[in-house]
Coordinates of C-alpha atoms and ligand atoms in Angstrom, one line a residue:
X20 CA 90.1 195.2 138.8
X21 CA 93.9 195.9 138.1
X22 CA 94.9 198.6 140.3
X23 CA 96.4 201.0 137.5
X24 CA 93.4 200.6 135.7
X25 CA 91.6 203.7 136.9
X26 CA 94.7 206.0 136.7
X27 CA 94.4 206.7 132.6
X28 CA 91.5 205.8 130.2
X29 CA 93.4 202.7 128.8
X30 CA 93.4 201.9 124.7
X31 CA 91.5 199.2 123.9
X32 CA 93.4 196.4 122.0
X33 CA 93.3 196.6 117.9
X34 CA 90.5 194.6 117.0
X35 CA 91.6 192.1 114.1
X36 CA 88.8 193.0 111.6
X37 CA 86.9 190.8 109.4
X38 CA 85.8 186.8 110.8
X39 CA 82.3 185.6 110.6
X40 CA 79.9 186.4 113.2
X41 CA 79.8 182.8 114.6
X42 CA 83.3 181.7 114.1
X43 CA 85.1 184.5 114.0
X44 CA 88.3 183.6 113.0
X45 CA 88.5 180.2 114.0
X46 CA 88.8 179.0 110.4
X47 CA 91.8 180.6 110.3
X48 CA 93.3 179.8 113.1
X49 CA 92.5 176.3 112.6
X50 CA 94.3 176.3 109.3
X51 CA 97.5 178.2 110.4
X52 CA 97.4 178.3 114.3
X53 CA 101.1 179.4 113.8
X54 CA 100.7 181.9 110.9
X55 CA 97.4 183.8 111.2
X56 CA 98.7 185.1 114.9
X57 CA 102.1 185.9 113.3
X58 CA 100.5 188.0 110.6
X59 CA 97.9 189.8 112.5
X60 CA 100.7 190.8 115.1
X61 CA 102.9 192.2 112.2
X62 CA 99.9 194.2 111.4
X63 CA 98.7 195.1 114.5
X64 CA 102.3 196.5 116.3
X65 CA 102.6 193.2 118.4
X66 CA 99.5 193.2 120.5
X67 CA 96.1 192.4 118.2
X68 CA 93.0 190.8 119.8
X69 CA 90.0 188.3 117.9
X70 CA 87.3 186.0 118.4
X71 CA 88.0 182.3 117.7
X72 CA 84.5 180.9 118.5
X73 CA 83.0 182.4 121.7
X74 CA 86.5 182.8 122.6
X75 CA 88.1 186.0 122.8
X76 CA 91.8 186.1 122.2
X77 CA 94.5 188.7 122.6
X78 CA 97.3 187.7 120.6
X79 CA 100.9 189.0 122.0
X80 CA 103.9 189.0 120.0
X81 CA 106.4 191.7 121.6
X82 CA 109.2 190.3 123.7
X83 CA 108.0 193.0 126.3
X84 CA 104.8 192.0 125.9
X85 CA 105.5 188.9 126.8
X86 CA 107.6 189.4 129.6
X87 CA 104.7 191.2 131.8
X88 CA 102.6 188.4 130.5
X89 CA 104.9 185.5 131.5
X90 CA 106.9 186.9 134.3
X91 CA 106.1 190.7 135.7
X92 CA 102.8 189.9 135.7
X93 CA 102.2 185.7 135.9
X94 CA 100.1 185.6 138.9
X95 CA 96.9 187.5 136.6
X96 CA 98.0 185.0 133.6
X97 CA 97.6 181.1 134.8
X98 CA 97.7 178.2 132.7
X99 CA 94.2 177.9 130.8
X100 CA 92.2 174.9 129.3
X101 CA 94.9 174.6 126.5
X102 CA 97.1 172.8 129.3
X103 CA 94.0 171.3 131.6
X104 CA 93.4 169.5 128.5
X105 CA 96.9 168.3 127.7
X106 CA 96.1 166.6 131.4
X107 CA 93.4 164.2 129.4
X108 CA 95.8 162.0 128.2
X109 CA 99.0 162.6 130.6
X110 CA 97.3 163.5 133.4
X111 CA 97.9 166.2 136.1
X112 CA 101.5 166.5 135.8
X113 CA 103.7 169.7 135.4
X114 CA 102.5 170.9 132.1
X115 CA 99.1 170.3 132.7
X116 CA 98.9 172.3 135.8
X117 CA 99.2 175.5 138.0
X118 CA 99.4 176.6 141.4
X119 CA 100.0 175.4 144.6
X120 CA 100.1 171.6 143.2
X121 CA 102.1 172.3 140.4
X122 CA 104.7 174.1 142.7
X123 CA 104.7 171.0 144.7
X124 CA 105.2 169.0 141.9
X125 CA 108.4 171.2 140.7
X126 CA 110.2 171.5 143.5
X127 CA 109.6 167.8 143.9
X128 CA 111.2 167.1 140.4
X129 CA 113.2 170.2 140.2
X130 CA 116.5 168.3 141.4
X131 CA 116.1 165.6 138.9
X132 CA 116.9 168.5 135.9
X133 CA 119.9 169.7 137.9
X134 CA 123.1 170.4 135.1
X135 CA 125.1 168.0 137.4
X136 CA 122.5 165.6 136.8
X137 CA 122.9 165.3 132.6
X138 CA 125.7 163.0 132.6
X139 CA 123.2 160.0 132.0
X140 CA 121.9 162.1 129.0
X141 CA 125.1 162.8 127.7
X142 CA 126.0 159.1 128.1
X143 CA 122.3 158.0 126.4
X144 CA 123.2 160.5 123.5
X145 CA 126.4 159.1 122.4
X146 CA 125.6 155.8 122.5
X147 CA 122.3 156.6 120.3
X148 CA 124.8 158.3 117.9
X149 CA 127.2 155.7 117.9
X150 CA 124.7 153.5 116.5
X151 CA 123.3 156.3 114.5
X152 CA 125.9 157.2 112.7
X153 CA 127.1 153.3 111.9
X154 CA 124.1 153.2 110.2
X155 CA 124.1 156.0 108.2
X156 CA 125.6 154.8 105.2
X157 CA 127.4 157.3 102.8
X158 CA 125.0 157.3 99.7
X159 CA 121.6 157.3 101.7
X160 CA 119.0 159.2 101.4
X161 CA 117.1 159.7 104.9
X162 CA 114.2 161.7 106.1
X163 CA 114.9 164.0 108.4
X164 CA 111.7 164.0 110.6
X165 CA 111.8 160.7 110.4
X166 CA 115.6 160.0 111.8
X167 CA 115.5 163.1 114.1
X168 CA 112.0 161.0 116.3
X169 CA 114.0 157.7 116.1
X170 CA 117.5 160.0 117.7
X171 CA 115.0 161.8 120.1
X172 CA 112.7 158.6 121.1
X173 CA 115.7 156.8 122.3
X174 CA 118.0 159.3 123.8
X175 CA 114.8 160.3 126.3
X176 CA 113.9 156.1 126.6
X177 CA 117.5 155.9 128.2
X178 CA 118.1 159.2 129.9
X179 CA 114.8 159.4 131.5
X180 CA 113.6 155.0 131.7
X181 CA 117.3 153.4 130.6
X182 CA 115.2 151.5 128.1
X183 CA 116.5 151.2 124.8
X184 CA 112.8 151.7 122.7
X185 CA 113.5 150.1 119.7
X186 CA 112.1 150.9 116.1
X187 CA 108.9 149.1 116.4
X188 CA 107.8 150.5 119.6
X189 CA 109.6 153.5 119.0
X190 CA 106.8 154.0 115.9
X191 CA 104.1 153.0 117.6
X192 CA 104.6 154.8 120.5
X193 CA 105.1 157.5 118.3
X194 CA 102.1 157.6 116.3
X195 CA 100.0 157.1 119.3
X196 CA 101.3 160.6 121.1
X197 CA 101.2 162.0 117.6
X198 CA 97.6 161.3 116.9
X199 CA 96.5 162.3 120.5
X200 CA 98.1 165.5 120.4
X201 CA 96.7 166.4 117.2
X202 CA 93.4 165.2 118.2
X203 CA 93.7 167.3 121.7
X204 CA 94.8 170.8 119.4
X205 CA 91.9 170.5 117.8
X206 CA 89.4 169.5 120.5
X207 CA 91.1 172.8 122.0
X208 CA 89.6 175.4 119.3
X209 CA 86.5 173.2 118.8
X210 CA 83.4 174.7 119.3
X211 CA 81.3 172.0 120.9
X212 CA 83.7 170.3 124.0
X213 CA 81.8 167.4 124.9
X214 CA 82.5 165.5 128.0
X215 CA 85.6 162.7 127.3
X216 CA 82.8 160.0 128.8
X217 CA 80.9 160.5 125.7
X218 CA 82.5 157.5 123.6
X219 CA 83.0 159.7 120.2
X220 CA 85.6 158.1 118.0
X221 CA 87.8 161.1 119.3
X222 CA 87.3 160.4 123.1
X223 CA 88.2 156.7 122.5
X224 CA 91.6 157.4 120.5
X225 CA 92.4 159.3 123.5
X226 CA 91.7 157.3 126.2
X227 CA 93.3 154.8 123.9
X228 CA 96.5 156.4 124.1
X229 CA 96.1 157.5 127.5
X230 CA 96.0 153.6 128.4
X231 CA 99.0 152.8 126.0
X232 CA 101.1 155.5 128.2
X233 CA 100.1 154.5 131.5
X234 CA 100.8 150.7 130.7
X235 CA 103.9 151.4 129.6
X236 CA 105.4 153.5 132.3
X237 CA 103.7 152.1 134.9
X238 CA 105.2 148.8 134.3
X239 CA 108.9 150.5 134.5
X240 CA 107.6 152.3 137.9
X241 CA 106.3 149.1 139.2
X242 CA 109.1 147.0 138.8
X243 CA 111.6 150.0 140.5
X244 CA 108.6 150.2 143.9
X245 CA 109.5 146.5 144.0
X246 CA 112.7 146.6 144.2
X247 CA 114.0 150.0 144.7
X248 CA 118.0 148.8 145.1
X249 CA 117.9 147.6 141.4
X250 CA 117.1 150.6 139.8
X251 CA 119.7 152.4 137.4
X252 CA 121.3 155.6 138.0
X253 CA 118.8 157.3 135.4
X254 CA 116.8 160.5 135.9
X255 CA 113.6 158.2 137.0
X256 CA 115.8 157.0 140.0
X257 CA 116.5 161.1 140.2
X258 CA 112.5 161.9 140.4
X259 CA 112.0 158.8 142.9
X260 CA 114.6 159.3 145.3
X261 CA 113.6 163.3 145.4
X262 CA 112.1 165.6 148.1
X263 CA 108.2 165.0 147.4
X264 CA 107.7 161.0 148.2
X265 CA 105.3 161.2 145.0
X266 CA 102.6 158.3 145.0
X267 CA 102.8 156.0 141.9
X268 CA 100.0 158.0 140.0
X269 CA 101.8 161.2 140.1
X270 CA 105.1 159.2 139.3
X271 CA 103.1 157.8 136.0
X272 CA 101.8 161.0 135.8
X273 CA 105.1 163.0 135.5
X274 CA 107.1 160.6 133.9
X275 CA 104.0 160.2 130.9
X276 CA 104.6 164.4 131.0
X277 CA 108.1 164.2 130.5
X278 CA 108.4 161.8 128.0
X279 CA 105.8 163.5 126.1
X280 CA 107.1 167.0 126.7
X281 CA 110.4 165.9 125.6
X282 CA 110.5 163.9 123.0
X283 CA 108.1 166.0 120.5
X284 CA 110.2 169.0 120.7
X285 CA 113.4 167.7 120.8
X286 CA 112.9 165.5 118.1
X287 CA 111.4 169.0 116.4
X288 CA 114.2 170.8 116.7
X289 CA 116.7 168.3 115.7
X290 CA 114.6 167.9 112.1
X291 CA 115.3 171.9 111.5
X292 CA 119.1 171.5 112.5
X293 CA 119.6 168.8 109.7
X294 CA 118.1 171.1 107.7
X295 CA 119.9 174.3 107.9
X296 CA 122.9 171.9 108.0
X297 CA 122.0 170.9 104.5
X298 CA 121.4 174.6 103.4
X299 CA 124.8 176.0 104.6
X300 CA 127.4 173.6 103.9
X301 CA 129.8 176.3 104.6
X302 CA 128.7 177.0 108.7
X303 CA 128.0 173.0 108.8
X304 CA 131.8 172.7 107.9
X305 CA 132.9 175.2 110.6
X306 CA 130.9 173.3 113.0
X307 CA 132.9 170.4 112.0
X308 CA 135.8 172.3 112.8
X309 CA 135.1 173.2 116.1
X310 CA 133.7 169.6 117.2
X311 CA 137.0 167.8 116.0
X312 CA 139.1 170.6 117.7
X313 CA 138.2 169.6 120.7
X314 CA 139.2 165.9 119.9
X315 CA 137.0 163.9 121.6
X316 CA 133.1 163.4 121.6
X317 CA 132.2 166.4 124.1
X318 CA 130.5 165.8 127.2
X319 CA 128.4 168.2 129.8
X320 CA 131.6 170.2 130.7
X321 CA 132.7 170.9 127.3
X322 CA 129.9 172.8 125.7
X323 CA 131.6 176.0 127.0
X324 CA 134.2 175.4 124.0
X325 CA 131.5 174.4 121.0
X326 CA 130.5 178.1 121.1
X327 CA 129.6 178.1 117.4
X328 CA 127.2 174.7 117.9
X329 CA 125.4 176.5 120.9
X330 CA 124.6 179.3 119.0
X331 CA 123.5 176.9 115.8
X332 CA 120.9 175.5 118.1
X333 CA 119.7 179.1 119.6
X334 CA 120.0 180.0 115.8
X335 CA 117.7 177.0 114.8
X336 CA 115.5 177.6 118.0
X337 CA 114.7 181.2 116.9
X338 CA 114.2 180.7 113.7
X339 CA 111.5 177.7 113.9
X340 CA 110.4 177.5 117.8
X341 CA 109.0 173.9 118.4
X342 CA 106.4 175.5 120.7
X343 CA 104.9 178.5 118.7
X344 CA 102.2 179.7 121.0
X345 CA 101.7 179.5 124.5
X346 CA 98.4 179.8 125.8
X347 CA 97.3 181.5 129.4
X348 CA 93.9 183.0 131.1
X349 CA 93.5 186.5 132.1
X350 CA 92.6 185.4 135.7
X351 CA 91.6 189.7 136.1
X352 CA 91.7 192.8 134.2
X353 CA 94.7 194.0 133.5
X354 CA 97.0 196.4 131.0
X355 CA 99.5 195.1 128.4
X356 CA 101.3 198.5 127.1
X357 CA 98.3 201.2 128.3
X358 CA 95.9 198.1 126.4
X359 CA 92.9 196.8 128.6
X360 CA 93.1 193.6 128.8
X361 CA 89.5 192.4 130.3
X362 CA 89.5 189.3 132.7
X363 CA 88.7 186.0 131.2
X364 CA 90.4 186.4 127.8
X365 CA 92.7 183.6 126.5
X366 CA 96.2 185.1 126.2
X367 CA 98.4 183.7 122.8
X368 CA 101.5 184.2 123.0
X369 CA 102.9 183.8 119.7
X370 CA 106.6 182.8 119.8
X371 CA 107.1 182.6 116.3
X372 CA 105.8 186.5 115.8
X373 CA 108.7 187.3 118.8
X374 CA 111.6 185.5 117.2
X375 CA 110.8 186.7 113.8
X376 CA 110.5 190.1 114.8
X377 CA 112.7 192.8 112.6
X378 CA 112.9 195.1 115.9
X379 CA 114.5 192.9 117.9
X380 CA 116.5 190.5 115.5
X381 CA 118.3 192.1 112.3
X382 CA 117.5 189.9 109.5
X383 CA 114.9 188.4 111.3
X384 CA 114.1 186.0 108.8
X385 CA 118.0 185.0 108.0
X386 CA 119.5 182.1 109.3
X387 CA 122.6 184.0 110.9
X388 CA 123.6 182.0 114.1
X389 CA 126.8 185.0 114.7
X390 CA 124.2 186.6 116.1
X391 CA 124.7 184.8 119.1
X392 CA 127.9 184.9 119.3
X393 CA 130.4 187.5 121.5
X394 CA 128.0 190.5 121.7
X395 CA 125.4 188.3 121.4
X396 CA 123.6 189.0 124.8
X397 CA 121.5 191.9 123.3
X398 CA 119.7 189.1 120.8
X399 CA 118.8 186.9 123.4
X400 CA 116.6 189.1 125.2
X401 CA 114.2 188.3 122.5
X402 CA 114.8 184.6 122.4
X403 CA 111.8 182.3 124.2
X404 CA 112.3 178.9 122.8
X405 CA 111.3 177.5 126.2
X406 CA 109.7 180.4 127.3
X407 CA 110.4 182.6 130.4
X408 CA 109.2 182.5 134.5
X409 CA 107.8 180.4 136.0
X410 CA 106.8 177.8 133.8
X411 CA 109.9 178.0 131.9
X412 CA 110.9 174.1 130.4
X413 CA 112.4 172.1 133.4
X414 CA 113.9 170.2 130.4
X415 CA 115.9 173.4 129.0
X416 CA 119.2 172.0 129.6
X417 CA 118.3 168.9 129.2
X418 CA 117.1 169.6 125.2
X419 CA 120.1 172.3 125.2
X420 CA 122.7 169.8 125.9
X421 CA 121.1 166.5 123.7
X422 CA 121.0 168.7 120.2
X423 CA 124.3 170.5 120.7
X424 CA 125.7 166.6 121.5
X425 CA 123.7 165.2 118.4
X426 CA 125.1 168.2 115.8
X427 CA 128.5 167.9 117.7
X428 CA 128.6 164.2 116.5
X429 CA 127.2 164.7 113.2
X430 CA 128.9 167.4 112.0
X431 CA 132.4 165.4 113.1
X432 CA 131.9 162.7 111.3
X433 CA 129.8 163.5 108.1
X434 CA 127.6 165.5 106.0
X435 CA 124.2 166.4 105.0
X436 CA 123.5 167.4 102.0
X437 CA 119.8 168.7 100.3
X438 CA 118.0 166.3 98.1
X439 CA 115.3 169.2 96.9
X440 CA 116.3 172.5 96.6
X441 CA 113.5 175.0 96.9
X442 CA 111.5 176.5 100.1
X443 CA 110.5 174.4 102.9
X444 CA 107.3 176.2 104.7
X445 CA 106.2 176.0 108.3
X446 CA 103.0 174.0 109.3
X447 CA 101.7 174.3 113.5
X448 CA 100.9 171.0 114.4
X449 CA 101.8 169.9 118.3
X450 CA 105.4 171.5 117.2
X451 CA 106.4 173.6 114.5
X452 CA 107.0 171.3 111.4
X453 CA 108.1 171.3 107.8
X454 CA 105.3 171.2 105.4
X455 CA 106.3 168.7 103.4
X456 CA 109.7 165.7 104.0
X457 CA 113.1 167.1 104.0
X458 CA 115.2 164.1 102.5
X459 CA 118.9 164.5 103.0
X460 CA 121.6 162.8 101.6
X461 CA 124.8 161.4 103.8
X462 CA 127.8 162.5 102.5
X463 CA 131.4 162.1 103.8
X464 CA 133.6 164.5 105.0
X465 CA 134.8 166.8 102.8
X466 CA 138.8 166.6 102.1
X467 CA 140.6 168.5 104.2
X468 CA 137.6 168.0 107.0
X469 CA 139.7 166.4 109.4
X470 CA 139.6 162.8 111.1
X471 CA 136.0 161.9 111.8
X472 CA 135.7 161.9 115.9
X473 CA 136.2 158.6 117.3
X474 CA 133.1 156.5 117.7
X475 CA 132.3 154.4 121.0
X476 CA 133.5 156.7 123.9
X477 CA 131.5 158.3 126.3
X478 CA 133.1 161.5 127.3
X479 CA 133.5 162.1 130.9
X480 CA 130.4 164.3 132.6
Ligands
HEM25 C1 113.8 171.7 122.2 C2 113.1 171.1 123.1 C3 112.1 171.7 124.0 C4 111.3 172.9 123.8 C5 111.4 173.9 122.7 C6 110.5 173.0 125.0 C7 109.6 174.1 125.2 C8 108.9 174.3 126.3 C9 108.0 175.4 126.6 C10 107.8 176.6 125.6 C11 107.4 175.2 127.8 C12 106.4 176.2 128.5 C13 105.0 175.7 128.2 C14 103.9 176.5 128.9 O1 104.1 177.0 130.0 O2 102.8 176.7 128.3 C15 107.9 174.0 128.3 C16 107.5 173.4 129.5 C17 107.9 172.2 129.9 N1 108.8 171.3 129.3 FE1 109.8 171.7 127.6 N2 110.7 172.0 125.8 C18 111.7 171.2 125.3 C19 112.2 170.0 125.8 C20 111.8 169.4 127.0 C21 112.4 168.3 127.6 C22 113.6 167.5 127.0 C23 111.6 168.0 128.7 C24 111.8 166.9 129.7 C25 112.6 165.9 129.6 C26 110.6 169.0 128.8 C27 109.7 169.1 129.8 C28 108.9 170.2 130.1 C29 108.0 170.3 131.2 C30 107.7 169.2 132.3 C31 107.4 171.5 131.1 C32 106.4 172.2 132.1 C33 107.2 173.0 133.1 C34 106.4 173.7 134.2 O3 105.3 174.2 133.9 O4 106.8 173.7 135.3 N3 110.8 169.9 127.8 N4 108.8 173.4 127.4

């Protein structure tokens, strides 16, 4: 029993109210696991609690809230089966587990995320967007989800493997981690969890995929144990020649867990920046501005002076979070705000209810990066996109640095303009996604826009 738990009678949480008896609100959930906790939170002052299933969840959506959950208070909120069975298909790398061996496991790859150590993603970047924007043709109409996996599948095949994944591996690849994860978000809120022997068309997809991954990465990791001298300067050479000595399963392991963990996200986020390029022509030109004032492609160092493109991503970031809930275990009882919070519930925390909340962001629901500019400290107390403690993303730099690179490069050189007017909605698959295909159309520069940035250097680190 939590220690402060006897000192006042604590409240119990607000009970979301209707649900069936035997569901609950799993329906729900199912349907809009990003937008059911967002508007029960928004009802309930932050901090609501329901049944999905026999589960019983208590749903946080308070930056302070969060904060005790994810920092004061980690050691009584581990990792639950949301993550143990992310580990079906990568395995038991850093997202999939907690403890003493994942400790082991970030310290051992810790070094490999080092800021020093992004010049061979800055490098991979440019040269992805060298090729990127050749091929954008002024006139074209592309999809943004589409383009934004094919930037993100090769910028992390480079950085991470220095393989150059083309298109049709790219898509397969793709689809494959795609399908699995959806297959594993559902197997998470289903009801009956059979064992992954059981051969269910489910259990063979996965296993499916799980072979596809290991294949594939344990070839790369095969040939650099053979011949270790021969191995590029990339952050796989990083993870290998790290404190750790990790065997070749966890290598495969971590290195499946990074290229998953990285490219779904990233790739997430870069669809939403094309976007809100698209719907604000105006900030998209200033961006323009500020890349081609500094007069070269920028690199690692230079992201200091593209304060209005850092903030676009923050701004981008808060407004649609690839990862909109984050799932823990109440390992004992506890309080959350003077709320009992009994052992063995599965604590949501909603990111999407945090960054769209009107107490701590004005306009919440505006797309007004300023706000993270100058004073804009105060708003990022609020602002989770790779959540906080612990378990915060090792690859926070990492995705930092690629999209402010990619925008950088696109805004310099041209523009993206809307095909469809009208509201684009929010669907929670893996990642926060558009509901339906944002097609953009390439435009040039507009007059008076400058020189494009020069194509084909790689800036120094
Ligand atoms: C915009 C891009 C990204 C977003 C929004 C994002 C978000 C997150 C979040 C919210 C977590 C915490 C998950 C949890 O504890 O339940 C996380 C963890 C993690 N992320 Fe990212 N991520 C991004 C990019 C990347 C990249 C590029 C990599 C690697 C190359 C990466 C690798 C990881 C790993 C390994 C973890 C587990 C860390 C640990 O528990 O020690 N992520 N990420």
């Amino acid at each position: 029993m939590h220690p402060d738990l006897g000192r006042d009678s604590p409240r119990p949480i607000p009970e979301l109210p209707g649900g069936t008896p035997l569901l609950g609100h799993l329906s729900a959930m199912a349907a809009a696991p990003h937008l059911f906790p967002v508007r029960a939170l928004a009802a309930h002052g932050g901090l609501a609690a329901w049944r999905v299933g026999p589960r019983r969840v208590v749903a946080v959506g308070r930056a302070d809230l969060a904060r005790h959950v994810l920092v004061t208070a980690a050691d009584r909120y581990p990792r639950g089966a949301v993550n143990r069975n992310l580990g079906t298909v990568i395995g038991d790398g850093l997202l999939a587990t907690e403890g003493e061996p994942w400790l082991a496991r970030r310290r051992a790859l810790q070094p490999a995320f080092r800021p020093d150590r992004l010049h061979a993603l800055a490098a991979a970047t440019h040269a992805v967007m060298d090729e990127v924007l050749a091929r954008w043709q002024v006139g074209e109409v592309l999809d943004a989800l589409t383009e934004a996996r094919r930037i993100a599948i090769r910028v992390i095949g480079r950085a991470l493997l220095s393989l150059d994944i083309d298109e049709a591996r790219g898509a397969a690849f793709t689809a494959a981690v795609q399908q699995s994860l959806l297959h594993l978000s559902r197997r998470n809120w289903s009801l009956l969890r059979l064992p992954l022997w059981v051969p269910t068309p489910l259990h063979r997809a996965l296993l499916g995929t799980r072979r596809t991954l290991d294949d594939f990465v344990g070839a790369v990791i095969d040939a650099r144990l053979a011949d270790p001298g021969a191995a590029p300067d990339d952050m796989l050479a990083a993870i290998m020649a790290g404190r750790g000595h990790l065997s070749r399963a966890a290598l495969v392991n971590e290195t499946k867990t990074l290229f998953v963990a990285g490219f779904e996200t990233t790739a997430t986020a870069l669809t939403w920046l094309f976007h809100l390029l698209a719907r604000h022509p105006g900030w998209a030109a200033s961006l323009g501005e500020e890349a081609r004032a500094l007069g070269r492609p920028p690199g690692l160092s230079d992201l200091r002076q593209l304060p209005r493109i850092a903030a676009t991503v923050e701004e981008a970031m808060r407004l649609y979070p690839p990862v909109y809930n984050m799932g823990r275990e109440a390992a004992q009882d506890d309080l959350l705000d003077g709320h009992a919070v009994p052992e063995g519930v599965t604590v949501l925390v909603s990111i999407l209810a945090i960054h769209r909340d009107p107490a701590a962001f004005e306009e919440a629901a505006r797309f007004r990066p300023e706000r993270f500019l100058g004073e804009g400290a105060a708003a990022r107390r609020a602002l989770l996109p790779y959540a906080w403690g612990r378990h915060q993303c090792i690859g926070n730099h990492f995705a930092d640095l690629e999209l402010a690179l990619v925008l950088a490069r696109i805004v310099g050189a041209r523009r993206l303009l809307p095909v469809e007017e009208g509201e684009v909605g929010l669907l929670g698959r893996t990642t926060l996604v558009p509901d339906r295909p944002i097609r953009l159309k390439v435009a040039p520069l507009a007059r008076g826009g400058g020189a494009p940035l020069a194509r084909g250097e790689v800036p120094p680190a």
